[in-house]
């Protein structure tokens, strides 16, 4: 089993739709969780951290479920500019060595 | 906040040739530095990380090596490139706790390497 698993997609959604991605992780001792966004042929950029209590940043909501070992990302009112690959990231050792998922590709259609 | 520079941006090299990719960081001191590779259609693979000058940890056995000759300089090298070394090479710096930024890894713009 991979340490971090994501559905590769692609998720094709119309503008204005709500879309959700899940990511599962295998190490129950994992301590830090993040969502990164990667545009085509660009470097990954931090989208948001994922806290145990859940957190929201505008149209984006991230949640952590430790019992089931998954994190989620919800995007409301999708924009064309949200089209990208979303990477789930887990710091499983607490030593700043991150494990990256292979990413979920989102395409928002006009 | 820190800025991460990588060069070259793109590189085309023949099989068997040497490689040297450079990463430099501004705006921070004694950072944790990382080299990743992202092959086409695949996830990021951690190659090396460094917690200080001369301190390198290798994650994946291969024909690549890394060095950290200065606090804010991280170099990825190979003596003889293989076709399988093609990919997008990313340098990252761990940022901790200042200027209101999230404690996490931040990436440079990357070097796209094609081995022919």
JSON list of C-alpha atoms in Angstrom, two decimals:
[
{"chain": "A", "resi": 1, "resn": "UNK", "atom": "CA", "xyz": [0.00, 0.00, 0.00]},
{"chain": "A", "resi": 2, "resn": "UNK", "atom": "CA", "xyz": [1.30, 3.43, -0.91]},
{"chain": "A", "resi": 3, "resn": "UNK", "atom": "CA", "xyz": [2.00, 5.79, 1.97]},
{"chain": "A", "resi": 4, "resn": "UNK", "atom": "CA", "xyz": [-0.20, 8.47, 0.45]},
{"chain": "A", "resi": 5, "resn": "UNK", "atom": "CA", "xyz": [-2.90, 7.68, -2.10]},
{"chain": "A", "resi": 6, "resn": "UNK", "atom": "CA", "xyz": [-5.02, 9.95, -4.24]},
{"chain": "A", "resi": 7, "resn": "UNK", "atom": "CA", "xyz": [-7.48, 9.42, -7.05]},
{"chain": "A", "resi": 8, "resn": "UNK", "atom": "CA", "xyz": [-5.57, 10.74, -10.09]},
{"chain": "A", "resi": 9, "resn": "UNK", "atom": "CA", "xyz": [-8.76, 11.95, -11.79]},
{"chain": "A", "resi": 10, "resn": "UNK", "atom": "CA", "xyz": [-9.21, 13.89, -13.93]},
{"chain": "A", "resi": 11, "resn": "UNK", "atom": "CA", "xyz": [-12.19, 15.53, -12.36]},
{"chain": "A", "resi": 12, "resn": "UNK", "atom": "CA", "xyz": [-13.96, 17.56, -15.02]},
{"chain": "A", "resi": 13, "resn": "UNK", "atom": "CA", "xyz": [-16.47, 19.94, -13.45]},
{"chain": "A", "resi": 14, "resn": "UNK", "atom": "CA", "xyz": [-18.42, 22.96, -14.71]},
{"chain": "A", "resi": 15, "resn": "UNK", "atom": "CA", "xyz": [-17.72, 26.42, -13.40]},
{"chain": "A", "resi": 16, "resn": "UNK", "atom": "CA", "xyz": [-19.54, 27.07, -10.15]},
{"chain": "A", "resi": 17, "resn": "UNK", "atom": "CA", "xyz": [-19.60, 23.42, -9.13]},
{"chain": "A", "resi": 18, "resn": "UNK", "atom": "CA", "xyz": [-18.46, 22.06, -5.80]},
{"chain": "A", "resi": 19, "resn": "UNK", "atom": "CA", "xyz": [-15.82, 19.36, -5.97]},
{"chain": "A", "resi": 20, "resn": "UNK", "atom": "CA", "xyz": [-14.14, 17.29, -3.27]},
{"chain": "A", "resi": 21, "resn": "UNK", "atom": "CA", "xyz": [-10.96, 15.26, -3.23]},
{"chain": "A", "resi": 22, "resn": "UNK", "atom": "CA", "xyz": [-9.89, 12.69, -0.69]},
{"chain": "A", "resi": 23, "resn": "UNK", "atom": "CA", "xyz": [-6.47, 11.42, 0.16]},
{"chain": "A", "resi": 24, "resn": "UNK", "atom": "CA", "xyz": [-5.61, 8.45, 2.38]},
{"chain": "A", "resi": 25, "resn": "UNK", "atom": "CA", "xyz": [-2.40, 7.93, 4.29]},
{"chain": "A", "resi": 26, "resn": "UNK", "atom": "CA", "xyz": [-1.00, 4.77, 5.83]},
{"chain": "A", "resi": 27, "resn": "UNK", "atom": "CA", "xyz": [1.08, 5.97, 8.78]},
{"chain": "A", "resi": 28, "resn": "UNK", "atom": "CA", "xyz": [-1.19, 6.59, 11.75]},
{"chain": "A", "resi": 29, "resn": "UNK", "atom": "CA", "xyz": [1.62, 8.53, 13.46]},
{"chain": "A", "resi": 30, "resn": "UNK", "atom": "CA", "xyz": [1.63, 11.20, 10.74]},
{"chain": "A", "resi": 31, "resn": "UNK", "atom": "CA", "xyz": [1.66, 14.64, 12.21]},
{"chain": "A", "resi": 32, "resn": "UNK", "atom": "CA", "xyz": [1.35, 17.32, 9.55]},
{"chain": "A", "resi": 33, "resn": "UNK", "atom": "CA", "xyz": [-0.83, 17.48, 6.47]},
{"chain": "A", "resi": 34, "resn": "UNK", "atom": "CA", "xyz": [-1.04, 19.86, 3.57]},
{"chain": "A", "resi": 35, "resn": "UNK", "atom": "CA", "xyz": [-2.63, 20.44, 0.21]},
{"chain": "A", "resi": 36, "resn": "UNK", "atom": "CA", "xyz": [-0.41, 21.82, -2.53]},
{"chain": "A", "resi": 37, "resn": "UNK", "atom": "CA", "xyz": [-1.45, 23.00, -5.94]},
{"chain": "A", "resi": 38, "resn": "UNK", "atom": "CA", "xyz": [0.66, 22.34, -9.03]},
{"chain": "A", "resi": 39, "resn": "UNK", "atom": "CA", "xyz": [0.02, 23.99, -12.35]},
{"chain": "A", "resi": 40, "resn": "UNK", "atom": "CA", "xyz": [1.24, 22.36, -15.53]},
{"chain": "A", "resi": 41, "resn": "UNK", "atom": "CA", "xyz": [5.06, 22.40, -15.75]},
{"chain": "A", "resi": 42, "resn": "UNK", "atom": "CA", "xyz": [5.35, 24.53, -12.62]},
{"chain": "A", "resi": 43, "resn": "UNK", "atom": "CA", "xyz": [6.52, 23.92, -9.09]},
{"chain": "A", "resi": 44, "resn": "UNK", "atom": "CA", "xyz": [4.04, 22.88, -6.39]},
{"chain": "A", "resi": 45, "resn": "UNK", "atom": "CA", "xyz": [2.75, 25.73, -4.23]},
{"chain": "A", "resi": 46, "resn": "UNK", "atom": "CA", "xyz": [1.20, 25.49, -0.80]},
{"chain": "A", "resi": 47, "resn": "UNK", "atom": "CA", "xyz": [-2.56, 25.78, -0.92]},
{"chain": "A", "resi": 48, "resn": "UNK", "atom": "CA", "xyz": [-3.33, 25.21, 2.72]},
{"chain": "A", "resi": 49, "resn": "UNK", "atom": "CA", "xyz": [-2.43, 23.29, 5.82]},
{"chain": "A", "resi": 50, "resn": "UNK", "atom": "CA", "xyz": [-4.86, 20.74, 7.21]},
{"chain": "A", "resi": 51, "resn": "UNK", "atom": "CA", "xyz": [-5.62, 20.96, 10.90]},
{"chain": "A", "resi": 52, "resn": "UNK", "atom": "CA", "xyz": [-7.39, 18.46, 13.11]},
{"chain": "A", "resi": 53, "resn": "UNK", "atom": "CA", "xyz": [-10.23, 20.89, 13.61]},
{"chain": "A", "resi": 54, "resn": "UNK", "atom": "CA", "xyz": [-10.56, 21.54, 9.90]},
{"chain": "A", "resi": 55, "resn": "UNK", "atom": "CA", "xyz": [-9.82, 24.85, 8.26]},
{"chain": "A", "resi": 56, "resn": "UNK", "atom": "CA", "xyz": [-11.29, 27.08, 5.64]},
{"chain": "A", "resi": 57, "resn": "UNK", "atom": "CA", "xyz": [-9.73, 29.63, 3.33]},
{"chain": "A", "resi": 58, "resn": "UNK", "atom": "CA", "xyz": [-12.27, 31.35, 1.15]},
{"chain": "A", "resi": 59, "resn": "UNK", "atom": "CA", "xyz": [-13.76, 28.75, -1.19]},
{"chain": "A", "resi": 60, "resn": "UNK", "atom": "CA", "xyz": [-11.42, 26.03, 0.04]},
{"chain": "A", "resi": 61, "resn": "UNK", "atom": "CA", "xyz": [-12.05, 23.78, 3.04]},
{"chain": "A", "resi": 62, "resn": "UNK", "atom": "CA", "xyz": [-9.64, 21.13, 4.28]},
{"chain": "A", "resi": 63, "resn": "UNK", "atom": "CA", "xyz": [-10.44, 18.45, 6.80]},
{"chain": "A", "resi": 64, "resn": "UNK", "atom": "CA", "xyz": [-8.56, 15.70, 8.58]},
{"chain": "A", "resi": 65, "resn": "UNK", "atom": "CA", "xyz": [-10.04, 12.42, 9.75]},
{"chain": "A", "resi": 66, "resn": "UNK", "atom": "CA", "xyz": [-7.44, 10.69, 11.89]},
{"chain": "A", "resi": 67, "resn": "UNK", "atom": "CA", "xyz": [-9.61, 7.71, 12.71]},
{"chain": "A", "resi": 68, "resn": "UNK", "atom": "CA", "xyz": [-10.01, 6.81, 9.04]},
{"chain": "A", "resi": 69, "resn": "UNK", "atom": "CA", "xyz": [-6.65, 8.25, 8.05]},
{"chain": "A", "resi": 70, "resn": "UNK", "atom": "CA", "xyz": [-7.72, 10.55, 5.30]},
{"chain": "A", "resi": 71, "resn": "UNK", "atom": "CA", "xyz": [-7.72, 14.21, 4.49]},
{"chain": "A", "resi": 72, "resn": "UNK", "atom": "CA", "xyz": [-10.07, 16.01, 2.18]},
{"chain": "A", "resi": 73, "resn": "UNK", "atom": "CA", "xyz": [-10.21, 19.18, 0.15]},
{"chain": "A", "resi": 74, "resn": "UNK", "atom": "CA", "xyz": [-13.48, 20.82, -0.81]},
{"chain": "A", "resi": 75, "resn": "UNK", "atom": "CA", "xyz": [-13.62, 23.54, -3.44]},
{"chain": "A", "resi": 76, "resn": "UNK", "atom": "CA", "xyz": [-16.83, 25.52, -3.69]},
{"chain": "A", "resi": 77, "resn": "UNK", "atom": "CA", "xyz": [-17.92, 27.69, -6.61]},
{"chain": "A", "resi": 78, "resn": "UNK", "atom": "CA", "xyz": [-15.15, 26.36, -8.87]},
{"chain": "A", "resi": 79, "resn": "UNK", "atom": "CA", "xyz": [-13.37, 28.84, -11.11]},
{"chain": "A", "resi": 80, "resn": "UNK", "atom": "CA", "xyz": [-11.57, 28.20, -14.37]},
{"chain": "A", "resi": 81, "resn": "UNK", "atom": "CA", "xyz": [-8.39, 29.23, -12.57]},
{"chain": "A", "resi": 82, "resn": "UNK", "atom": "CA", "xyz": [-8.80, 26.34, -10.13]},
{"chain": "A", "resi": 83, "resn": "UNK", "atom": "CA", "xyz": [-7.79, 23.95, -12.91]},
{"chain": "A", "resi": 84, "resn": "UNK", "atom": "CA", "xyz": [-4.59, 22.31, -11.68]},
{"chain": "A", "resi": 85, "resn": "UNK", "atom": "CA", "xyz": [-3.27, 19.20, -10.00]},
{"chain": "A", "resi": 86, "resn": "UNK", "atom": "CA", "xyz": [-3.83, 19.05, -6.25]},
{"chain": "A", "resi": 87, "resn": "UNK", "atom": "CA", "xyz": [-1.19, 17.23, -4.24]},
{"chain": "A", "resi": 88, "resn": "UNK", "atom": "CA", "xyz": [-1.84, 15.69, -0.86]},
{"chain": "A", "resi": 89, "resn": "UNK", "atom": "CA", "xyz": [1.22, 15.92, 1.39]},
{"chain": "A", "resi": 90, "resn": "UNK", "atom": "CA", "xyz": [1.94, 14.15, 4.66]},
{"chain": "A", "resi": 91, "resn": "UNK", "atom": "CA", "xyz": [4.81, 14.58, 7.06]},
{"chain": "A", "resi": 92, "resn": "UNK", "atom": "CA", "xyz": [4.79, 11.06, 8.41]},
{"chain": "A", "resi": 93, "resn": "UNK", "atom": "CA", "xyz": [7.89, 11.23, 10.55]},
{"chain": "A", "resi": 94, "resn": "UNK", "atom": "CA", "xyz": [7.75, 14.69, 12.07]},
{"chain": "A", "resi": 95, "resn": "UNK", "atom": "CA", "xyz": [11.17, 15.41, 10.61]},
{"chain": "A", "resi": 96, "resn": "UNK", "atom": "CA", "xyz": [10.00, 17.60, 7.74]},
{"chain": "A", "resi": 97, "resn": "UNK", "atom": "CA", "xyz": [10.43, 14.74, 5.25]},
{"chain": "A", "resi": 98, "resn": "UNK", "atom": "CA", "xyz": [7.25, 14.90, 3.28]},
{"chain": "A", "resi": 99, "resn": "UNK", "atom": "CA", "xyz": [5.45, 12.19, 1.36]},
{"chain": "A", "resi": 100, "resn": "UNK", "atom": "CA", "xyz": [3.63, 13.49, -1.68]},
{"chain": "A", "resi": 101, "resn": "UNK", "atom": "CA", "xyz": [0.65, 11.91, -3.31]},
{"chain": "A", "resi": 102, "resn": "UNK", "atom": "CA", "xyz": [0.69, 11.62, -7.07]},
{"chain": "A", "resi": 103, "resn": "UNK", "atom": "CA", "xyz": [-1.96, 14.30, -7.31]},
{"chain": "A", "resi": 104, "resn": "UNK", "atom": "CA", "xyz": [-5.56, 14.70, -8.41]},
{"chain": "A", "resi": 105, "resn": "UNK", "atom": "CA", "xyz": [-6.11, 16.57, -11.63]},
{"chain": "A", "resi": 106, "resn": "UNK", "atom": "CA", "xyz": [-8.97, 19.04, -11.73]},
{"chain": "A", "resi": 107, "resn": "UNK", "atom": "CA", "xyz": [-10.29, 20.67, -14.87]},
{"chain": "A", "resi": 108, "resn": "UNK", "atom": "CA", "xyz": [-12.96, 23.33, -14.50]},
{"chain": "A", "resi": 109, "resn": "UNK", "atom": "CA", "xyz": [-14.95, 23.76, -17.69]},
{"chain": "A", "resi": 110, "resn": "UNK", "atom": "CA", "xyz": [-16.58, 26.96, -18.94]},
{"chain": "B", "resi": 1, "resn": "UNK", "atom": "CA", "xyz": [10.35, 35.27, 3.37]},
{"chain": "B", "resi": 2, "resn": "UNK", "atom": "CA", "xyz": [12.82, 33.07, 1.55]},
{"chain": "B", "resi": 3, "resn": "UNK", "atom": "CA", "xyz": [13.40, 32.95, -2.20]},
{"chain": "B", "resi": 4, "resn": "UNK", "atom": "CA", "xyz": [14.65, 29.81, -3.91]},
{"chain": "B", "resi": 5, "resn": "UNK", "atom": "CA", "xyz": [16.64, 30.01, -7.13]},
{"chain": "B", "resi": 6, "resn": "UNK", "atom": "CA", "xyz": [17.33, 27.10, -9.42]},
{"chain": "B", "resi": 7, "resn": "UNK", "atom": "CA", "xyz": [19.30, 26.92, -12.63]},
{"chain": "B", "resi": 8, "resn": "UNK", "atom": "CA", "xyz": [19.29, 26.10, -15.35]},
{"chain": "B", "resi": 9, "resn": "UNK", "atom": "CA", "xyz": [15.54, 26.19, -16.00]},
{"chain": "B", "resi": 10, "resn": "UNK", "atom": "CA", "xyz": [15.78, 23.59, -18.75]},
{"chain": "B", "resi": 11, "resn": "UNK", "atom": "CA", "xyz": [18.52, 21.24, -19.82]},
{"chain": "B", "resi": 12, "resn": "UNK", "atom": "CA", "xyz": [18.97, 18.68, -22.58]},
{"chain": "B", "resi": 13, "resn": "UNK", "atom": "CA", "xyz": [21.84, 16.30, -22.05]},
{"chain": "B", "resi": 14, "resn": "UNK", "atom": "CA", "xyz": [23.10, 13.15, -23.82]},
{"chain": "B", "resi": 15, "resn": "UNK", "atom": "CA", "xyz": [23.22, 9.82, -22.02]},
{"chain": "B", "resi": 16, "resn": "UNK", "atom": "CA", "xyz": [26.51, 9.39, -20.21]},
{"chain": "B", "resi": 17, "resn": "UNK", "atom": "CA", "xyz": [27.18, 13.09, -19.76]},
{"chain": "B", "resi": 18, "resn": "UNK", "atom": "CA", "xyz": [27.68, 14.71, -16.34]},
{"chain": "B", "resi": 19, "resn": "UNK", "atom": "CA", "xyz": [25.13, 16.84, -14.56]},
{"chain": "B", "resi": 20, "resn": "UNK", "atom": "CA", "xyz": [25.22, 19.72, -12.12]},
{"chain": "B", "resi": 21, "resn": "UNK", "atom": "CA", "xyz": [22.09, 21.47, -10.93]},
{"chain": "B", "resi": 22, "resn": "UNK", "atom": "CA", "xyz": [22.28, 24.31, -8.48]},
{"chain": "B", "resi": 23, "resn": "UNK", "atom": "CA", "xyz": [19.87, 25.60, -5.90]},
{"chain": "B", "resi": 24, "resn": "UNK", "atom": "CA", "xyz": [20.42, 28.70, -3.79]},
{"chain": "B", "resi": 25, "resn": "UNK", "atom": "CA", "xyz": [18.22, 30.17, -1.11]},
{"chain": "B", "resi": 26, "resn": "UNK", "atom": "CA", "xyz": [17.87, 33.76, 0.04]},
{"chain": "B", "resi": 27, "resn": "UNK", "atom": "CA", "xyz": [16.19, 35.21, 3.07]},
{"chain": "B", "resi": 28, "resn": "UNK", "atom": "CA", "xyz": [16.84, 32.48, 5.58]},
{"chain": "B", "resi": 29, "resn": "UNK", "atom": "CA", "xyz": [19.73, 30.81, 7.34]},
{"chain": "B", "resi": 30, "resn": "UNK", "atom": "CA", "xyz": [20.49, 27.20, 8.20]},
{"chain": "B", "resi": 31, "resn": "UNK", "atom": "CA", "xyz": [17.50, 25.88, 6.24]},
{"chain": "B", "resi": 32, "resn": "UNK", "atom": "CA", "xyz": [16.59, 22.25, 5.66]},
{"chain": "B", "resi": 33, "resn": "UNK", "atom": "CA", "xyz": [17.02, 21.74, 1.91]},
{"chain": "B", "resi": 34, "resn": "UNK", "atom": "CA", "xyz": [15.61, 19.02, -0.33]},
{"chain": "B", "resi": 35, "resn": "UNK", "atom": "CA", "xyz": [16.00, 17.70, -3.86]},
{"chain": "B", "resi": 36, "resn": "UNK", "atom": "CA", "xyz": [12.99, 16.05, -5.48]},
{"chain": "B", "resi": 37, "resn": "UNK", "atom": "CA", "xyz": [12.43, 14.54, -8.89]},
{"chain": "B", "resi": 38, "resn": "UNK", "atom": "CA", "xyz": [9.10, 14.38, -10.63]},
{"chain": "B", "resi": 39, "resn": "UNK", "atom": "CA", "xyz": [9.01, 12.05, -13.61]},
{"chain": "B", "resi": 40, "resn": "UNK", "atom": "CA", "xyz": [6.39, 12.64, -16.29]},
{"chain": "B", "resi": 41, "resn": "UNK", "atom": "CA", "xyz": [2.95, 11.76, -14.93]},
{"chain": "B", "resi": 42, "resn": "UNK", "atom": "CA", "xyz": [4.30, 10.70, -11.57]},
{"chain": "B", "resi": 43, "resn": "UNK", "atom": "CA", "xyz": [4.55, 12.05, -8.04]},
{"chain": "B", "resi": 44, "resn": "UNK", "atom": "CA", "xyz": [7.41, 13.81, -6.34]},
{"chain": "B", "resi": 45, "resn": "UNK", "atom": "CA", "xyz": [10.21, 11.51, -5.27]},
{"chain": "B", "resi": 46, "resn": "UNK", "atom": "CA", "xyz": [12.53, 12.73, -2.50]},
{"chain": "B", "resi": 47, "resn": "UNK", "atom": "CA", "xyz": [16.13, 12.24, -3.60]},
{"chain": "B", "resi": 48, "resn": "UNK", "atom": "CA", "xyz": [18.22, 13.98, -0.96]},
{"chain": "B", "resi": 49, "resn": "UNK", "atom": "CA", "xyz": [17.81, 16.25, 2.00]},
{"chain": "B", "resi": 50, "resn": "UNK", "atom": "CA", "xyz": [20.25, 18.28, 4.04]},
{"chain": "B", "resi": 51, "resn": "UNK", "atom": "CA", "xyz": [20.00, 19.79, 7.52]},
{"chain": "B", "resi": 52, "resn": "UNK", "atom": "CA", "xyz": [23.30, 21.67, 7.30]},
{"chain": "B", "resi": 53, "resn": "UNK", "atom": "CA", "xyz": [26.58, 22.24, 5.49]},
{"chain": "B", "resi": 54, "resn": "UNK", "atom": "CA", "xyz": [28.11, 18.93, 4.44]},
{"chain": "B", "resi": 55, "resn": "UNK", "atom": "CA", "xyz": [25.18, 16.93, 5.85]},
{"chain": "B", "resi": 56, "resn": "UNK", "atom": "CA", "xyz": [23.42, 14.96, 3.14]},
{"chain": "B", "resi": 57, "resn": "UNK", "atom": "CA", "xyz": [20.92, 12.14, 3.48]},
{"chain": "B", "resi": 58, "resn": "UNK", "atom": "CA", "xyz": [20.16, 10.01, 0.47]},
{"chain": "B", "resi": 59, "resn": "UNK", "atom": "CA", "xyz": [16.69, 8.59, 0.10]},
{"chain": "B", "resi": 60, "resn": "UNK", "atom": "CA", "xyz": [16.97, 6.61, -3.11]},
{"chain": "B", "resi": 61, "resn": "UNK", "atom": "CA", "xyz": [20.08, 4.70, -4.29]},
{"chain": "B", "resi": 62, "resn": "UNK", "atom": "CA", "xyz": [20.92, 5.81, -7.80]},
{"chain": "B", "resi": 63, "resn": "UNK", "atom": "CA", "xyz": [23.62, 7.46, -9.86]},
{"chain": "B", "resi": 64, "resn": "UNK", "atom": "CA", "xyz": [22.93, 10.91, -8.41]},
{"chain": "B", "resi": 65, "resn": "UNK", "atom": "CA", "xyz": [24.72, 12.69, -5.58]},
{"chain": "B", "resi": 66, "resn": "UNK", "atom": "CA", "xyz": [24.20, 15.90, -3.68]},
{"chain": "B", "resi": 67, "resn": "UNK", "atom": "CA", "xyz": [26.44, 18.35, -1.91]},
{"chain": "B", "resi": 68, "resn": "UNK", "atom": "CA", "xyz": [25.95, 21.37, 0.31]},
{"chain": "B", "resi": 69, "resn": "UNK", "atom": "CA", "xyz": [29.11, 23.42, 0.18]},
{"chain": "B", "resi": 70, "resn": "UNK", "atom": "CA", "xyz": [27.52, 26.51, 1.74]},
{"chain": "B", "resi": 71, "resn": "UNK", "atom": "CA", "xyz": [24.60, 27.10, 4.07]},
{"chain": "B", "resi": 72, "resn": "UNK", "atom": "CA", "xyz": [22.27, 28.26, 1.34]},
{"chain": "B", "resi": 73, "resn": "UNK", "atom": "CA", "xyz": [23.59, 26.28, -1.61]},
{"chain": "B", "resi": 74, "resn": "UNK", "atom": "CA", "xyz": [22.52, 22.78, -2.56]},
{"chain": "B", "resi": 75, "resn": "UNK", "atom": "CA", "xyz": [23.90, 21.01, -5.63]},
{"chain": "B", "resi": 76, "resn": "UNK", "atom": "CA", "xyz": [22.67, 17.89, -7.40]},
{"chain": "B", "resi": 77, "resn": "UNK", "atom": "CA", "xyz": [25.19, 16.03, -9.54]},
{"chain": "B", "resi": 78, "resn": "UNK", "atom": "CA", "xyz": [25.72, 12.99, -11.67]},
{"chain": "B", "resi": 79, "resn": "UNK", "atom": "CA", "xyz": [28.84, 11.64, -13.31]},
{"chain": "B", "resi": 80, "resn": "UNK", "atom": "CA", "xyz": [26.95, 9.79, -16.05]},
{"chain": "B", "resi": 81, "resn": "UNK", "atom": "CA", "xyz": [23.33, 10.46, -16.86]},
{"chain": "B", "resi": 82, "resn": "UNK", "atom": "CA", "xyz": [20.87, 7.70, -17.70]},
{"chain": "B", "resi": 83, "resn": "UNK", "atom": "CA", "xyz": [17.71, 7.99, -19.80]},
{"chain": "B", "resi": 84, "resn": "UNK", "atom": "CA", "xyz": [15.73, 7.36, -16.62]},
{"chain": "B", "resi": 85, "resn": "UNK", "atom": "CA", "xyz": [17.18, 10.52, -15.06]},
{"chain": "B", "resi": 86, "resn": "UNK", "atom": "CA", "xyz": [14.89, 12.66, -17.21]},
{"chain": "B", "resi": 87, "resn": "UNK", "atom": "CA", "xyz": [12.39, 14.60, -15.15]},
{"chain": "B", "resi": 88, "resn": "UNK", "atom": "CA", "xyz": [11.53, 17.78, -13.33]},
{"chain": "B", "resi": 89, "resn": "UNK", "atom": "CA", "xyz": [14.02, 18.46, -10.54]},
{"chain": "B", "resi": 90, "resn": "UNK", "atom": "CA", "xyz": [12.78, 20.58, -7.70]},
{"chain": "B", "resi": 91, "resn": "UNK", "atom": "CA", "xyz": [14.69, 22.10, -4.82]},
{"chain": "B", "resi": 92, "resn": "UNK", "atom": "CA", "xyz": [12.74, 22.85, -1.66]},
{"chain": "B", "resi": 93, "resn": "UNK", "atom": "CA", "xyz": [13.45, 24.70, 1.54]},
{"chain": "B", "resi": 94, "resn": "UNK", "atom": "CA", "xyz": [11.69, 24.13, 4.83]},
{"chain": "B", "resi": 95, "resn": "UNK", "atom": "CA", "xyz": [10.46, 27.40, 6.26]},
{"chain": "B", "resi": 96, "resn": "UNK", "atom": "CA", "xyz": [9.75, 27.59, 9.93]},
{"chain": "B", "resi": 97, "resn": "UNK", "atom": "CA", "xyz": [7.69, 30.06, 11.75]},
{"chain": "B", "resi": 98, "resn": "UNK", "atom": "CA", "xyz": [8.45, 33.62, 10.74]},
{"chain": "B", "resi": 99, "resn": "UNK", "atom": "CA", "xyz": [6.77, 36.39, 8.77]},
{"chain": "B", "resi": 100, "resn": "UNK", "atom": "CA", "xyz": [3.36, 34.77, 9.17]},
{"chain": "B", "resi": 101, "resn": "UNK", "atom": "CA", "xyz": [4.15, 31.99, 6.72]},
{"chain": "B", "resi": 102, "resn": "UNK", "atom": "CA", "xyz": [3.09, 28.42, 7.29]},
{"chain": "B", "resi": 103, "resn": "UNK", "atom": "CA", "xyz": [5.82, 26.03, 8.47]},
{"chain": "B", "resi": 104, "resn": "UNK", "atom": "CA", "xyz": [6.26, 23.82, 5.46]},
{"chain": "B", "resi": 105, "resn": "UNK", "atom": "CA", "xyz": [8.38, 23.20, 2.40]},
{"chain": "B", "resi": 106, "resn": "UNK", "atom": "CA", "xyz": [8.53, 25.81, -0.32]},
{"chain": "B", "resi": 107, "resn": "UNK", "atom": "CA", "xyz": [9.76, 25.00, -3.81]},
{"chain": "B", "resi": 108, "resn": "UNK", "atom": "CA", "xyz": [12.03, 26.63, -6.32]},
{"chain": "B", "resi": 109, "resn": "UNK", "atom": "CA", "xyz": [10.95, 26.94, -9.96]},
{"chain": "B", "resi": 110, "resn": "UNK", "atom": "CA", "xyz": [12.58, 23.66, -10.93]},
{"chain": "B", "resi": 111, "resn": "UNK", "atom": "CA", "xyz": [14.87, 22.39, -13.68]},
{"chain": "B", "resi": 112, "resn": "UNK", "atom": "CA", "xyz": [13.40, 20.33, -16.49]},
{"chain": "B", "resi": 113, "resn": "UNK", "atom": "CA", "xyz": [15.98, 17.77, -17.57]},
{"chain": "B", "resi": 114, "resn": "UNK", "atom": "CA", "xyz": [15.73, 15.71, -20.74]},
{"chain": "B", "resi": 115, "resn": "UNK", "atom": "CA", "xyz": [18.29, 12.98, -21.27]},
{"chain": "B", "resi": 116, "resn": "UNK", "atom": "CA", "xyz": [18.55, 11.80, -24.88]}
]
